[in-house]
PDB file of C-alpha atoms in Angstrom:
ATOM      1  CA  LYS N   1      96.337  37.679  19.498  1.00  0.00           C
ATOM      2  CA  ALA N   2      98.832  35.738  17.112  1.00  0.00           C
ATOM      3  CA  GLY N   3     102.744  36.275  17.620  1.00  0.00           C
ATOM      4  CA  VAL N   4     105.439  36.811  15.197  1.00  0.00           C
ATOM      5  CA  THR N   5     105.427  33.817  12.712  1.00  0.00           C
ATOM      6  CA  GLN N   6     108.370  33.001  10.417  1.00  0.00           C
ATOM      7  CA  THR N   7     108.823  30.502   8.160  1.00  0.00           C
ATOM      8  CA  PRO N   8     110.599  27.909   7.339  1.00  0.00           C
ATOM      9  CA  ARG N   9     112.090  27.133  10.848  1.00  0.00           C
ATOM     10  CA  TYR N  10     114.972  25.434   9.242  1.00  0.00           C
ATOM     11  CA  LEU N  11     116.572  25.782   5.530  1.00  0.00           C
ATOM     12  CA  ILE N  12     119.714  24.366   4.141  1.00  0.00           C
ATOM     13  CA  LYS N  13     121.240  25.694   0.795  1.00  0.00           C
ATOM     14  CA  THR N  14     124.168  25.584  -1.106  1.00  0.00           C
ATOM     15  CA  ARG N  15     126.731  28.271  -1.819  1.00  0.00           C
ATOM     16  CA  GLY N  16     125.976  30.641  -4.531  1.00  0.00           C
ATOM     17  CA  GLN N  17     121.890  29.821  -4.195  1.00  0.00           C
ATOM     18  CA  GLN N  18     119.346  32.555  -3.074  1.00  0.00           C
ATOM     19  CA  VAL N  19     116.886  32.133  -0.202  1.00  0.00           C
ATOM     20  CA  THR N  20     113.750  34.074   1.014  1.00  0.00           C
ATOM     21  CA  LEU N  21     112.645  34.048   4.293  1.00  0.00           C
ATOM     22  CA  SER N  22     109.137  35.302   5.327  1.00  0.00           C
ATOM     23  CA  CYS N  23     107.941  37.109   8.569  1.00  0.00           C
ATOM     24  CA  SER N  24     104.196  37.696   9.879  1.00  0.00           C
ATOM     25  CA  PRO N  25     104.046  40.160  12.296  1.00  0.00           C
ATOM     26  CA  ILE N  26     101.859  40.821  14.767  1.00  0.00           C
ATOM     27  CA  SER N  27      98.325  42.134  13.843  1.00  0.00           C
ATOM     28  CA  GLY N  28      98.338  45.864  13.742  1.00  0.00           C
ATOM     29  CA  HIS N  29     101.853  46.103  13.968  1.00  0.00           C
ATOM     30  CA  ARG N  30     103.316  47.722  11.163  1.00  0.00           C
ATOM     31  CA  SER N  31     107.095  48.181  11.559  1.00  0.00           C
ATOM     32  CA  VAL N  32     109.320  44.887  10.921  1.00  0.00           C
ATOM     33  CA  SER N  33     112.759  44.150  11.666  1.00  0.00           C
ATOM     34  CA  TRP N  34     115.095  41.739  10.894  1.00  0.00           C
ATOM     35  CA  TYR N  35     118.193  40.299  12.938  1.00  0.00           C
ATOM     36  CA  GLN N  36     120.948  38.046  12.238  1.00  0.00           C
ATOM     37  CA  GLN N  37     121.975  36.098  15.075  1.00  0.00           C
ATOM     38  CA  THR N  38     125.628  34.313  15.029  1.00  0.00           C
ATOM     39  CA  PRO N  39     127.676  32.721  17.748  1.00  0.00           C
ATOM     40  CA  GLY N  40     130.694  34.942  16.615  1.00  0.00           C
ATOM     41  CA  GLN N  41     129.027  38.223  16.094  1.00  0.00           C
ATOM     42  CA  GLY N  42     125.711  38.044  18.333  1.00  0.00           C
ATOM     43  CA  LEU N  43     122.448  40.000  17.287  1.00  0.00           C
ATOM     44  CA  GLN N  44     123.124  42.185  14.537  1.00  0.00           C
ATOM     45  CA  PHE N  45     120.417  44.523  13.007  1.00  0.00           C
ATOM     46  CA  LEU N  46     119.860  43.920   9.180  1.00  0.00           C
ATOM     47  CA  PHE N  47     116.712  46.547   8.580  1.00  0.00           C
ATOM     48  CA  GLU N  48     113.556  47.815   9.155  1.00  0.00           C
ATOM     49  CA  TYR N  49     110.712  48.315   7.128  1.00  0.00           C
ATOM     50  CA  PHE N  50     107.782  50.729   7.944  1.00  0.00           C
ATOM     51  CA  SER N  51     104.652  51.136   5.873  1.00  0.00           C
ATOM     52  CA  GLU N  52     105.871  49.072   3.110  1.00  0.00           C
ATOM     53  CA  THR N  53     109.414  51.356   3.464  1.00  0.00           C
ATOM     54  CA  GLN N  54     112.662  50.639   4.376  1.00  0.00           C
ATOM     55  CA  ARG N  55     113.222  53.003   7.298  1.00  0.00           C
ATOM     56  CA  ASN N  56     116.779  52.041   8.436  1.00  0.00           C
ATOM     57  CA  LYS N  57     119.419  49.683   7.098  1.00  0.00           C
ATOM     58  CA  GLY N  58     122.481  47.674   9.304  1.00  0.00           C
ATOM     59  CA  ASN N  59     126.026  47.453   7.820  1.00  0.00           C
ATOM     60  CA  PHE N  60     125.163  44.300   5.474  1.00  0.00           C
ATOM     61  CA  PRO N  61     126.347  44.001   2.238  1.00  0.00           C
ATOM     62  CA  GLY N  62     123.787  44.309  -0.840  1.00  0.00           C
ATOM     63  CA  ARG N  63     123.042  40.825  -1.178  1.00  0.00           C
ATOM     64  CA  PHE N  64     120.876  41.167   1.705  1.00  0.00           C
ATOM     65  CA  SER N  65     117.493  42.835   0.575  1.00  0.00           C
ATOM     66  CA  GLY N  66     114.018  42.851   1.887  1.00  0.00           C
ATOM     67  CA  ARG N  67     110.485  44.278   1.458  1.00  0.00           C
ATOM     68  CA  GLN N  68     107.256  44.734   3.317  1.00  0.00           C
ATOM     69  CA  PHE N  69     103.753  44.214   1.711  1.00  0.00           C
ATOM     70  CA  SER N  70     100.692  46.361   2.520  1.00  0.00           C
ATOM     71  CA  ASN N  71      99.674  43.797   4.877  1.00  0.00           C
ATOM     72  CA  SER N  72     102.820  44.303   6.944  1.00  0.00           C
ATOM     73  CA  ARG N  73     103.963  40.921   5.992  1.00  0.00           C
ATOM     74  CA  SER N  74     107.463  41.094   5.250  1.00  0.00           C
ATOM     75  CA  GLU N  75     110.262  38.956   3.434  1.00  0.00           C
ATOM     76  CA  MET N  76     114.190  39.007   3.234  1.00  0.00           C
ATOM     77  CA  ASN N  77     116.282  37.836   0.593  1.00  0.00           C
ATOM     78  CA  VAL N  78     119.917  36.982   0.440  1.00  0.00           C
ATOM     79  CA  SER N  79     121.298  36.395  -2.569  1.00  0.00           C
ATOM     80  CA  THR N  80     124.548  34.524  -3.752  1.00  0.00           C
ATOM     81  CA  LEU N  81     124.826  32.936  -0.342  1.00  0.00           C
ATOM     82  CA  GLU N  82     128.216  32.445   1.401  1.00  0.00           C
ATOM     83  CA  LEU N  83     129.211  30.033   3.905  1.00  0.00           C
ATOM     84  CA  GLY N  84     129.502  32.944   6.418  1.00  0.00           C
ATOM     85  CA  ASP N  85     125.822  33.558   5.990  1.00  0.00           C
ATOM     86  CA  SER N  86     124.372  30.397   7.932  1.00  0.00           C
ATOM     87  CA  ALA N  87     122.920  31.920  11.314  1.00  0.00           C
ATOM     88  CA  LEU N  88     119.540  32.260  12.768  1.00  0.00           C
ATOM     89  CA  TYR N  89     117.389  35.169  11.399  1.00  0.00           C
ATOM     90  CA  LEU N  90     115.252  36.754  13.403  1.00  0.00           C
ATOM     91  CA  CYS N  91     112.165  38.706  12.713  1.00  0.00           C
ATOM     92  CA  ALA N  92     110.483  41.466  14.989  1.00  0.00           C
ATOM     93  CA  SER N  93     107.703  43.632  15.025  1.00  0.00           C
ATOM     94  CA  SER N  94     106.648  46.603  16.524  1.00  0.00           C
ATOM     95  CA  LEU N  95     103.855  49.230  16.902  1.00  0.00           C
ATOM     96  CA  ASP N  96     105.639  51.956  15.575  1.00  0.00           C
ATOM     97  CA  SER N  97     109.242  53.109  14.495  1.00  0.00           C
ATOM     98  CA  GLY N  98     109.569  55.893  16.464  1.00  0.00           C
ATOM     99  CA  GLY N  99     112.161  54.907  18.903  1.00  0.00           C
ATOM    100  CA  GLY N 100     110.300  55.084  21.954  1.00  0.00           C
ATOM    101  CA  ASN N 101     109.822  52.392  24.621  1.00  0.00           C
ATOM    102  CA  SER N 102     107.662  50.076  22.546  1.00  0.00           C
ATOM    103  CA  PRO N 103     109.289  46.844  22.585  1.00  0.00           C
ATOM    104  CA  LEU N 104     110.121  44.261  19.666  1.00  0.00           C
ATOM    105  CA  HIS N 105     108.431  41.088  19.708  1.00  0.00           C
ATOM    106  CA  PHE N 106     110.311  38.393  18.268  1.00  0.00           C
ATOM    107  CA  GLY N 107     109.280  35.394  16.114  1.00  0.00           C
ATOM    108  CA  ASN N 108     111.248  31.958  16.871  1.00  0.00           C
ATOM    109  CA  GLY N 109     113.374  32.596  14.164  1.00  0.00           C
ATOM    110  CA  THR N 110     114.438  30.312  10.667  1.00  0.00           C
ATOM    111  CA  ARG N 111     117.585  28.760  11.200  1.00  0.00           C
ATOM    112  CA  LEU N 112     119.786  28.984   7.616  1.00  0.00           C
ATOM    113  CA  THR N 113     122.550  26.431   7.191  1.00  0.00           C
ATOM    114  CA  VAL N 114     124.684  27.081   3.992  1.00  0.00           C
ATOM    115  CA  THR N 115     126.838  24.225   2.784  1.00  0.00           C
TER     116      THR N 115
ATOM    117  CA  ALA F   1     127.406  53.400  16.832  1.00  0.00           C
ATOM    118  CA  GLN F   2     126.247  52.422  20.360  1.00  0.00           C
ATOM    119  CA  THR F   3     128.017  49.521  22.539  1.00  0.00           C
ATOM    120  CA  VAL F   4     126.356  47.117  24.695  1.00  0.00           C
ATOM    121  CA  THR F   5     128.545  44.918  27.021  1.00  0.00           C
ATOM    122  CA  GLN F   6     127.577  41.960  29.170  1.00  0.00           C
ATOM    123  CA  SER F   7     130.681  40.955  30.750  1.00  0.00           C
ATOM    124  CA  GLN F   8     129.168  38.001  32.295  1.00  0.00           C
ATOM    125  CA  PRO F   9     129.178  35.107  29.622  1.00  0.00           C
ATOM    126  CA  GLU F  10     127.843  32.477  32.190  1.00  0.00           C
ATOM    127  CA  MET F  11     126.353  32.798  35.595  1.00  0.00           C
ATOM    128  CA  SER F  12     124.807  30.462  37.722  1.00  0.00           C
ATOM    129  CA  VAL F  13     122.077  30.414  40.793  1.00  0.00           C
ATOM    130  CA  GLN F  14     120.427  28.216  42.983  1.00  0.00           C
ATOM    131  CA  GLU F  15     116.748  27.906  42.682  1.00  0.00           C
ATOM    132  CA  ALA F  16     115.023  30.184  45.061  1.00  0.00           C
ATOM    133  CA  GLU F  17     117.823  32.516  45.300  1.00  0.00           C
ATOM    134  CA  THR F  18     118.729  35.879  43.619  1.00  0.00           C
ATOM    135  CA  VAL F  19     121.223  36.758  41.107  1.00  0.00           C
ATOM    136  CA  THR F  20     122.266  40.225  39.359  1.00  0.00           C
ATOM    137  CA  LEU F  21     123.221  40.209  35.638  1.00  0.00           C
ATOM    138  CA  SER F  22     125.326  42.863  34.428  1.00  0.00           C
ATOM    139  CA  CYS F  23     125.230  45.286  31.354  1.00  0.00           C
ATOM    140  CA  THR F  24     127.037  48.477  30.645  1.00  0.00           C
ATOM    141  CA  TYR F  25     126.484  50.803  27.384  1.00  0.00           C
ATOM    142  CA  ASP F  26     128.456  53.579  25.791  1.00  0.00           C
ATOM    143  CA  THR F  27     126.268  56.186  24.712  1.00  0.00           C
ATOM    144  CA  SER F  28     126.489  60.133  24.074  1.00  0.00           C
ATOM    145  CA  GLU F  29     122.737  60.743  23.962  1.00  0.00           C
ATOM    146  CA  SER F  30     120.929  61.445  27.194  1.00  0.00           C
ATOM    147  CA  ASP F  31     117.504  59.864  25.803  1.00  0.00           C
ATOM    148  CA  TYR F  32     117.361  56.565  25.298  1.00  0.00           C
ATOM    149  CA  TYR F  33     115.552  53.190  26.047  1.00  0.00           C
ATOM    150  CA  LEU F  34     116.874  50.006  27.789  1.00  0.00           C
ATOM    151  CA  PHE F  35     115.865  46.402  27.294  1.00  0.00           C
ATOM    152  CA  TRP F  36     116.407  42.744  28.936  1.00  0.00           C
ATOM    153  CA  TYR F  37     115.389  40.007  26.457  1.00  0.00           C
ATOM    154  CA  LYS F  38     115.328  36.535  27.589  1.00  0.00           C
ATOM    155  CA  GLN F  39     116.062  33.671  25.058  1.00  0.00           C
ATOM    156  CA  PRO F  40     115.011  30.192  25.968  1.00  0.00           C
ATOM    157  CA  PRO F  41     116.165  27.145  24.202  1.00  0.00           C
ATOM    158  CA  SER F  42     113.138  27.680  22.012  1.00  0.00           C
ATOM    159  CA  ARG F  43     114.896  30.649  20.394  1.00  0.00           C
ATOM    160  CA  GLN F  44     111.889  33.160  20.849  1.00  0.00           C
ATOM    161  CA  MET F  45     113.260  36.184  22.345  1.00  0.00           C
ATOM    162  CA  ILE F  46     111.250  37.147  25.177  1.00  0.00           C
ATOM    163  CA  LEU F  47     110.841  40.843  26.565  1.00  0.00           C
ATOM    164  CA  VAL F  48     111.759  40.830  30.247  1.00  0.00           C
ATOM    165  CA  ILE F  49     111.796  44.396  31.310  1.00  0.00           C
ATOM    166  CA  ARG F  50     112.347  48.129  29.973  1.00  0.00           C
ATOM    167  CA  GLN F  51     113.451  51.221  30.988  1.00  0.00           C
ATOM    168  CA  GLU F  52     113.288  54.534  30.193  1.00  0.00           C
ATOM    169  CA  ALA F  53     116.525  56.691  30.340  1.00  0.00           C
ATOM    170  CA  TYR F  54     114.572  59.948  31.695  1.00  0.00           C
ATOM    171  CA  LYS F  55     112.522  57.771  34.332  1.00  0.00           C
ATOM    172  CA  GLN F  56     115.200  57.688  37.573  1.00  0.00           C
ATOM    173  CA  GLN F  57     112.874  55.574  39.163  1.00  0.00           C
ATOM    174  CA  ASN F  58     113.981  51.711  38.578  1.00  0.00           C
ATOM    175  CA  ALA F  59     111.537  49.052  36.381  1.00  0.00           C
ATOM    176  CA  THR F  60     110.085  46.128  38.314  1.00  0.00           C
ATOM    177  CA  GLU F  61     108.192  43.285  36.628  1.00  0.00           C
ATOM    178  CA  ASN F  62     107.131  40.633  39.212  1.00  0.00           C
ATOM    179  CA  ARG F  63     110.500  38.945  40.289  1.00  0.00           C
ATOM    180  CA  PHE F  64     112.665  40.871  37.701  1.00  0.00           C
ATOM    181  CA  SER F  65     114.163  44.111  38.412  1.00  0.00           C
ATOM    182  CA  VAL F  66     117.066  46.611  37.465  1.00  0.00           C
ATOM    183  CA  ASN F  67     119.302  48.663  38.639  1.00  0.00           C
ATOM    184  CA  PHE F  68     119.802  51.668  36.242  1.00  0.00           C
ATOM    185  CA  GLN F  69     122.613  53.813  36.746  1.00  0.00           C
ATOM    186  CA  LYS F  70     122.730  56.334  34.243  1.00  0.00           C
ATOM    187  CA  ALA F  71     125.731  58.463  35.321  1.00  0.00           C
ATOM    188  CA  ALA F  72     127.658  55.008  35.216  1.00  0.00           C
ATOM    189  CA  LYS F  73     125.859  53.706  32.083  1.00  0.00           C
ATOM    190  CA  SER F  74     125.082  50.762  33.717  1.00  0.00           C
ATOM    191  CA  PHE F  75     121.527  48.685  33.454  1.00  0.00           C
ATOM    192  CA  SER F  76     121.756  45.458  35.854  1.00  0.00           C
ATOM    193  CA  LEU F  77     118.997  42.794  35.762  1.00  0.00           C
ATOM    194  CA  LYS F  78     118.056  41.461  39.308  1.00  0.00           C
ATOM    195  CA  ILE F  79     116.010  38.282  39.344  1.00  0.00           C
ATOM    196  CA  SER F  80     114.597  37.198  42.453  1.00  0.00           C
ATOM    197  CA  ASP F  81     113.561  33.792  43.725  1.00  0.00           C
ATOM    198  CA  SER F  82     115.280  32.321  40.695  1.00  0.00           C
ATOM    199  CA  GLN F  83     113.026  29.418  38.894  1.00  0.00           C
ATOM    200  CA  LEU F  84     113.807  26.654  36.626  1.00  0.00           C
ATOM    201  CA  GLY F  85     112.042  28.334  33.866  1.00  0.00           C
ATOM    202  CA  ASP F  86     114.403  31.411  34.094  1.00  0.00           C
ATOM    203  CA  ALA F  87     117.026  29.096  32.455  1.00  0.00           C
ATOM    204  CA  ALA F  88     118.036  31.230  29.149  1.00  0.00           C
ATOM    205  CA  MET F  89     120.232  33.292  27.721  1.00  0.00           C
ATOM    206  CA  TYR F  90     119.472  36.870  28.585  1.00  0.00           C
ATOM    207  CA  PHE F  91     120.392  39.793  26.495  1.00  0.00           C
ATOM    208  CA  CYS F  92     120.620  43.442  27.298  1.00  0.00           C
ATOM    209  CA  ALA F  93     119.689  46.268  24.723  1.00  0.00           C
ATOM    210  CA  TYR F  94     119.982  49.677  23.667  1.00  0.00           C
ATOM    211  CA  ARG F  95     117.754  51.787  21.840  1.00  0.00           C
ATOM    212  CA  SER F  96     118.055  55.244  20.287  1.00  0.00           C
ATOM    213  CA  PRO F  97     115.278  57.718  19.823  1.00  0.00           C
ATOM    214  CA  ASN F  98     116.677  58.574  16.655  1.00  0.00           C
ATOM    215  CA  THR F  99     117.438  54.794  15.063  1.00  0.00           C
ATOM    216  CA  GLY F 100     113.814  53.301  15.041  1.00  0.00           C
ATOM    217  CA  ASN F 101     113.642  49.725  15.988  1.00  0.00           C
ATOM    218  CA  GLN F 102     117.492  49.240  15.346  1.00  0.00           C
ATOM    219  CA  PHE F 103     118.465  47.828  18.639  1.00  0.00           C
ATOM    220  CA  TYR F 104     122.112  47.352  19.895  1.00  0.00           C
ATOM    221  CA  PHE F 105     122.196  43.899  21.687  1.00  0.00           C
ATOM    222  CA  GLY F 106     125.003  42.846  24.171  1.00  0.00           C
ATOM    223  CA  THR F 107     126.497  39.471  23.747  1.00  0.00           C
ATOM    224  CA  GLY F 108     124.450  37.568  26.229  1.00  0.00           C
ATOM    225  CA  THR F 109     124.855  35.823  29.574  1.00  0.00           C
ATOM    226  CA  SER F 110     123.723  32.330  30.051  1.00  0.00           C
ATOM    227  CA  LEU F 111     121.953  31.546  33.004  1.00  0.00           C
ATOM    228  CA  THR F 112     121.848  28.041  34.552  1.00  0.00           C
ATOM    229  CA  VAL F 113     119.300  27.888  37.271  1.00  0.00           C
ATOM    230  CA  ILE F 114     120.433  24.687  39.778  1.00  0.00           C
ATOM    231  CA  PRO F 115     117.589  23.120  41.174  1.00  0.00           C
TER     232      PRO F 115
END
């Protein structure tokens, strides 16, 4: 079974631009979550989508948004990029969103650099 | 919000020896789930082991085991017979049964394995 696929692996953008990151979950997984990883703040939850609906959202500004398609693939968008948005963005899929012991399965991440 | 603390930013172990990584968490919930993830230089977060709070028996996965002390809110990871491939960042994570796939991660412990 193919794992979680994130594209692109690397991105370099300029302040003020916007960016879209893509994530394809493991086949059969309906939940997709996004996390931001930085050296200073560690891993922080952005949001979770389940069956095309946003289930939960972390404490990030509205510039961060996402969506999920009917095939469970998800995209994350960041508008008006700031230098502080430079980070590794990790996508994770899971069988369910029930808060049980189903683990998150992570992709390799997208490294975003904002200059 | 739940807080997860990993007090050891760096640890080292001789190959074939045993090492224990510490994790404590703060919560008022009685039911929850705990995880250890490993992140090698490839960036992909890999599940190492998981524990349900309602289970008193400590989880074990081959060379990896946990010492779960619910009253002390402690969840340490023991790696036996350490191998060079165990070198990575290790993250402890907490999951509430009420917030879907919003995991709370510790700041990580960088493990070095000395040949």
